[in-house]
mmCIF file of C-alpha atoms and ligand atoms in Angstrom:
data_model
loop_
_atom_site.group_PDB
_atom_site.id
_atom_site.type_symbol
_atom_site.label_atom_id
_atom_site.label_comp_id
_atom_site.label_asym_id
_atom_site.label_seq_id
_atom_site.Cartn_x
_atom_site.Cartn_y
_atom_site.Cartn_z
ATOM 1 C CA MET R 60 -5.490 -65.118 -120.687
ATOM 2 C CA VAL R 61 -2.426 -64.007 -118.719
ATOM 3 C CA ARG R 62 -0.043 -61.900 -120.829
ATOM 4 C CA ILE R 63 3.604 -61.778 -119.827
ATOM 5 C CA LEU R 64 6.484 -59.812 -121.274
ATOM 6 C CA ILE R 65 9.894 -61.447 -120.809
ATOM 7 C CA CYS R 66 12.796 -59.063 -121.405
ATOM 8 C CA TYR R 67 16.358 -60.268 -121.109
ATOM 9 C CA ALA R 68 19.921 -59.197 -121.825
ATOM 10 C CA SER R 69 22.466 -61.808 -122.764
ATOM 11 C CA LEU R 70 25.924 -61.765 -124.311
ATOM 12 C CA SER R 71 27.038 -65.374 -124.351
ATOM 13 C CA GLY R 72 23.650 -67.075 -124.155
ATOM 14 C CA ASN R 73 23.180 -68.162 -120.518
ATOM 15 C CA THR R 74 20.504 -65.614 -119.668
ATOM 16 C CA LYS R 75 18.837 -66.251 -123.021
ATOM 17 C CA GLU R 76 18.613 -69.968 -122.171
ATOM 18 C CA VAL R 77 16.967 -69.215 -118.845
ATOM 19 C CA ALA R 78 14.531 -66.838 -120.564
ATOM 20 C CA GLU R 79 13.583 -69.550 -123.054
ATOM 21 C CA MET R 80 13.070 -72.144 -120.306
ATOM 22 C CA ILE R 81 10.786 -69.760 -118.450
ATOM 23 C CA GLN R 82 8.954 -69.023 -121.678
ATOM 24 C CA SER R 83 8.312 -72.670 -122.482
ATOM 25 C CA ARG R 84 7.002 -73.376 -118.975
ATOM 26 C CA LEU R 85 4.645 -70.385 -119.165
ATOM 27 C CA VAL R 86 3.452 -71.326 -122.643
ATOM 28 C CA ARG R 87 2.476 -74.757 -121.288
ATOM 29 C CA GLU R 88 0.317 -72.882 -118.793
ATOM 30 C CA HIS R 89 -1.339 -71.189 -121.808
ATOM 31 C CA PHE R 90 0.043 -67.821 -120.828
ATOM 32 C CA GLN R 91 0.573 -65.464 -123.749
ATOM 33 C CA ILE R 92 4.276 -64.597 -123.893
ATOM 34 C CA GLU R 93 6.345 -62.028 -125.702
ATOM 35 C CA LEU R 94 10.077 -62.621 -125.538
ATOM 36 C CA TYR R 95 12.175 -59.509 -126.084
ATOM 37 C CA ARG R 96 15.954 -59.393 -126.172
ATOM 38 C CA ILE R 97 17.024 -56.081 -124.680
ATOM 39 C CA ASP R 98 18.707 -53.843 -127.237
ATOM 40 C CA SER R 99 17.137 -55.632 -130.199
ATOM 41 C CA GLY R 100 14.770 -52.924 -131.383
ATOM 42 C CA MET R 101 11.660 -51.232 -130.155
ATOM 43 C CA ILE R 102 10.878 -51.981 -126.530
ATOM 44 C CA PRO R 103 7.412 -53.499 -126.065
ATOM 45 C CA ASP R 104 5.067 -51.514 -123.827
ATOM 46 C CA PRO R 105 4.875 -53.267 -120.417
ATOM 47 C CA SER R 106 1.492 -51.693 -119.706
ATOM 48 C CA GLN R 107 0.032 -54.035 -122.325
ATOM 49 C CA TYR R 108 0.942 -57.046 -120.154
ATOM 50 C CA ASP R 109 -0.147 -58.401 -116.786
ATOM 51 C CA ALA R 110 3.443 -58.875 -115.672
ATOM 52 C CA MET R 111 6.996 -58.289 -116.818
ATOM 53 C CA ILE R 112 9.909 -60.654 -116.247
ATOM 54 C CA VAL R 113 13.381 -59.135 -116.546
ATOM 55 C CA GLY R 114 16.533 -61.215 -116.964
ATOM 56 C CA THR R 115 20.075 -59.920 -116.774
ATOM 57 C CA TYR R 116 23.633 -61.133 -116.520
ATOM 58 C CA THR R 117 26.015 -59.337 -114.114
ATOM 59 C CA TRP R 118 29.130 -57.524 -115.217
ATOM 60 C CA ASP R 119 32.223 -55.834 -113.880
ATOM 61 C CA LYS R 120 32.209 -56.300 -110.084
ATOM 62 C CA GLY R 121 28.498 -56.655 -109.623
ATOM 63 C CA SER R 122 27.434 -54.054 -112.191
ATOM 64 C CA THR R 123 24.228 -53.945 -114.161
ATOM 65 C CA PRO R 124 24.909 -54.053 -117.926
ATOM 66 C CA GLU R 125 24.556 -50.669 -119.658
ATOM 67 C CA GLU R 126 21.863 -51.938 -122.037
ATOM 68 C CA VAL R 127 19.783 -53.022 -119.043
ATOM 69 C CA LYS R 128 20.171 -49.611 -117.396
ATOM 70 C CA ASP R 129 19.128 -47.974 -120.695
ATOM 71 C CA PHE R 130 16.150 -50.319 -120.932
ATOM 72 C CA VAL R 131 14.985 -49.420 -117.426
ATOM 73 C CA TYR R 132 15.389 -45.734 -118.248
ATOM 74 C CA GLU R 133 13.468 -46.086 -121.527
ATOM 75 C CA ILE R 134 10.592 -47.867 -119.797
ATOM 76 C CA GLY R 135 10.374 -44.783 -117.632
ATOM 77 C CA TYR R 136 8.073 -46.089 -114.927
ATOM 78 C CA LYS R 137 7.797 -49.054 -112.574
ATOM 79 C CA PRO R 138 5.232 -51.587 -113.749
ATOM 80 C CA PRO R 139 3.464 -53.228 -110.790
ATOM 81 C CA ASN R 140 4.202 -56.925 -111.324
ATOM 82 C CA VAL R 141 7.872 -57.440 -112.080
ATOM 83 C CA PHE R 142 9.801 -60.680 -111.611
ATOM 84 C CA VAL R 143 13.565 -60.841 -112.024
ATOM 85 C CA PHE R 144 16.090 -63.526 -112.860
ATOM 86 C CA GLY R 145 19.792 -63.426 -113.534
ATOM 87 C CA THR R 146 22.791 -65.474 -114.418
ATOM 88 C CA GLY R 147 26.233 -64.895 -113.000
ATOM 89 C CA ASP R 148 29.406 -66.595 -111.915
ATOM 90 C CA THR R 149 30.619 -66.864 -108.312
ATOM 91 C CA GLN R 150 34.216 -66.839 -109.607
ATOM 92 C CA PHE R 151 33.831 -63.075 -110.083
ATOM 93 C CA GLY R 152 33.613 -62.031 -106.437
ATOM 94 C CA GLY R 153 31.863 -64.860 -104.606
ATOM 95 C CA ASP R 154 28.394 -64.694 -103.092
ATOM 96 C CA LEU R 155 28.587 -60.956 -102.512
ATOM 97 C CA LEU R 156 28.702 -60.046 -106.213
ATOM 98 C CA PHE R 157 26.909 -63.110 -107.559
ATOM 99 C CA CYS R 158 24.002 -61.979 -109.771
ATOM 100 C CA ARG R 159 24.099 -58.547 -108.155
ATOM 101 C CA ALA R 160 22.502 -56.961 -111.230
ATOM 102 C CA ALA R 161 19.429 -59.172 -110.831
ATOM 103 C CA GLU R 162 19.202 -58.201 -107.162
ATOM 104 C CA LYS R 163 19.479 -54.503 -107.993
ATOM 105 C CA ILE R 164 16.799 -54.695 -110.682
ATOM 106 C CA ALA R 165 14.465 -56.626 -108.371
ATOM 107 C CA LYS R 166 14.951 -54.002 -105.676
ATOM 108 C CA PHE R 167 14.419 -51.134 -108.119
ATOM 109 C CA TYR R 168 11.103 -52.584 -109.283
ATOM 110 C CA ASN R 169 10.036 -53.496 -105.730
ATOM 111 C CA SER R 170 9.600 -57.074 -106.879
ATOM 112 C CA ARG R 171 7.684 -59.063 -104.297
ATOM 113 C CA TYR R 172 9.198 -62.357 -105.442
ATOM 114 C CA LYS R 173 12.804 -63.333 -104.803
ATOM 115 C CA PRO R 174 15.040 -63.069 -107.865
ATOM 116 C CA LEU R 175 16.193 -66.311 -109.454
ATOM 117 C CA LYS R 176 19.986 -66.565 -109.554
ATOM 118 C CA ILE R 177 21.600 -69.105 -111.843
ATOM 119 C CA GLU R 178 25.279 -69.969 -111.989
ATOM 120 C CA GLN R 179 26.174 -69.706 -115.688
ATOM 121 C CA SER R 180 24.172 -72.109 -117.866
ATOM 122 C CA PRO R 181 20.842 -73.370 -116.510
ATOM 123 C CA ARG R 182 21.292 -76.704 -118.250
ATOM 124 C CA GLY R 183 21.584 -79.800 -116.058
ATOM 125 C CA SER R 184 21.088 -79.661 -112.305
ATOM 126 C CA GLN R 185 19.942 -76.029 -112.209
ATOM 127 C CA GLU R 186 17.079 -76.605 -114.649
ATOM 128 C CA VAL R 187 14.821 -77.665 -111.780
ATOM 129 C CA ARG R 188 15.482 -74.345 -110.034
ATOM 130 C CA VAL R 189 14.295 -72.475 -113.103
ATOM 131 C CA ILE R 190 11.147 -74.585 -113.232
ATOM 132 C CA ASP R 191 10.436 -74.179 -109.482
ATOM 133 C CA TRP R 192 10.913 -70.420 -109.693
ATOM 134 C CA THR R 193 8.621 -70.232 -112.720
ATOM 135 C CA GLU R 194 5.935 -72.185 -110.831
ATOM 136 C CA GLY R 195 6.119 -69.461 -108.207
ATOM 137 C CA VAL R 196 5.744 -66.783 -110.882
ATOM 138 C CA ILE R 197 2.655 -68.575 -112.197
ATOM 139 C CA GLU R 198 1.141 -68.619 -108.699
ATOM 140 C CA GLN R 199 1.937 -64.955 -108.159
ATOM 141 C CA CYS R 200 0.465 -63.968 -111.524
ATOM 142 C CA LEU R 201 -2.764 -65.852 -110.941
ATOM 143 C CA HIS R 202 -2.972 -64.274 -107.492
ATOM 144 C CA CYS R 203 -2.414 -60.754 -108.954
ATOM 145 C CA LEU R 204 -5.167 -61.256 -111.493
ATOM 146 C CA ILE R 205 -7.694 -62.506 -108.964
ATOM 147 C CA LYS R 206 -7.038 -59.498 -106.684
HETATM 148 C C1 FMN M 385 34.337 -59.494 -117.283
HETATM 149 C C2 FMN M 385 33.252 -60.262 -116.572
HETATM 150 C C3 FMN M 385 32.803 -59.822 -115.355
HETATM 151 C C4 FMN M 385 31.800 -60.533 -114.665
HETATM 152 N N1 FMN M 385 31.398 -60.085 -113.427
HETATM 153 C C5 FMN M 385 30.469 -60.803 -112.740
HETATM 154 C C6 FMN M 385 30.040 -60.386 -111.442
HETATM 155 O O1 FMN M 385 30.468 -59.382 -110.881
HETATM 156 N N2 FMN M 385 29.087 -61.146 -110.807
HETATM 157 C C7 FMN M 385 28.564 -62.269 -111.369
HETATM 158 O O2 FMN M 385 27.718 -62.921 -110.748
HETATM 159 N N3 FMN M 385 28.951 -62.689 -112.605
HETATM 160 C C8 FMN M 385 29.881 -61.985 -113.299
HETATM 161 N N4 FMN M 385 30.276 -62.405 -114.553
HETATM 162 C C9 FMN M 385 29.704 -63.656 -115.111
HETATM 163 C C10 FMN M 385 28.528 -63.448 -116.060
HETATM 164 O O3 FMN M 385 27.504 -62.668 -115.472
HETATM 165 C C11 FMN M 385 27.966 -64.832 -116.427
HETATM 166 O O4 FMN M 385 28.922 -65.529 -117.185
HETATM 167 C C12 FMN M 385 26.644 -64.764 -117.141
HETATM 168 O O5 FMN M 385 26.063 -66.044 -117.149
HETATM 169 C C13 FMN M 385 26.761 -64.268 -118.579
HETATM 170 O O6 FMN M 385 25.460 -64.214 -119.113
HETATM 171 P P1 FMN M 385 25.155 -64.364 -120.666
HETATM 172 O O7 FMN M 385 25.715 -65.710 -121.129
HETATM 173 O O8 FMN M 385 23.683 -64.311 -120.774
HETATM 174 O O9 FMN M 385 25.836 -63.224 -121.366
HETATM 175 C C14 FMN M 385 31.251 -61.703 -115.246
HETATM 176 C C15 FMN M 385 31.713 -62.139 -116.497
HETATM 177 C C16 FMN M 385 32.704 -61.439 -117.156
HETATM 178 C C17 FMN M 385 33.203 -61.956 -118.479
#
């Protein structure tokens, strides 16, 4: 069974919603999922999972939230299979700063899969983007395990 750790940071709930959508799609695939809200207690050990998915909102002119930086520091190493998603708002600096934190985290972890970037809430028309991206994660995970 594929084991995936989903870690996300969320203040007003958008990133949490995306995390939960990803979780329910992966559960349907019979993947074993642990959902962890960053800053909510002991960090699960990523080495116990086949892949880690990290979700973050973006703050303050394209910044990564402090709790996400702390999380990355606490993890202390770069797990091999990391997938990243983020929520943001183009009103805060247009395309240049949109979901910059997700881009930075994906780059830091050398993620081989493009980060998912969602404008605010994933509900409605963007839901399909979350599902499509998660299908790609499923493919990548199965590929990693076969290798
Ligand atoms: C003060 C402030 C600054 C923000 N700066 C950015 C930004 O630079 N880039 C971006 O894409 N979104 C920015 N946002 C939008 C949030 O990232 C967006 O609302 C996100 O969905 C919040 O996630 P959450 O509901 O999970 O907390 C900012 C929001 C606030 C309130």
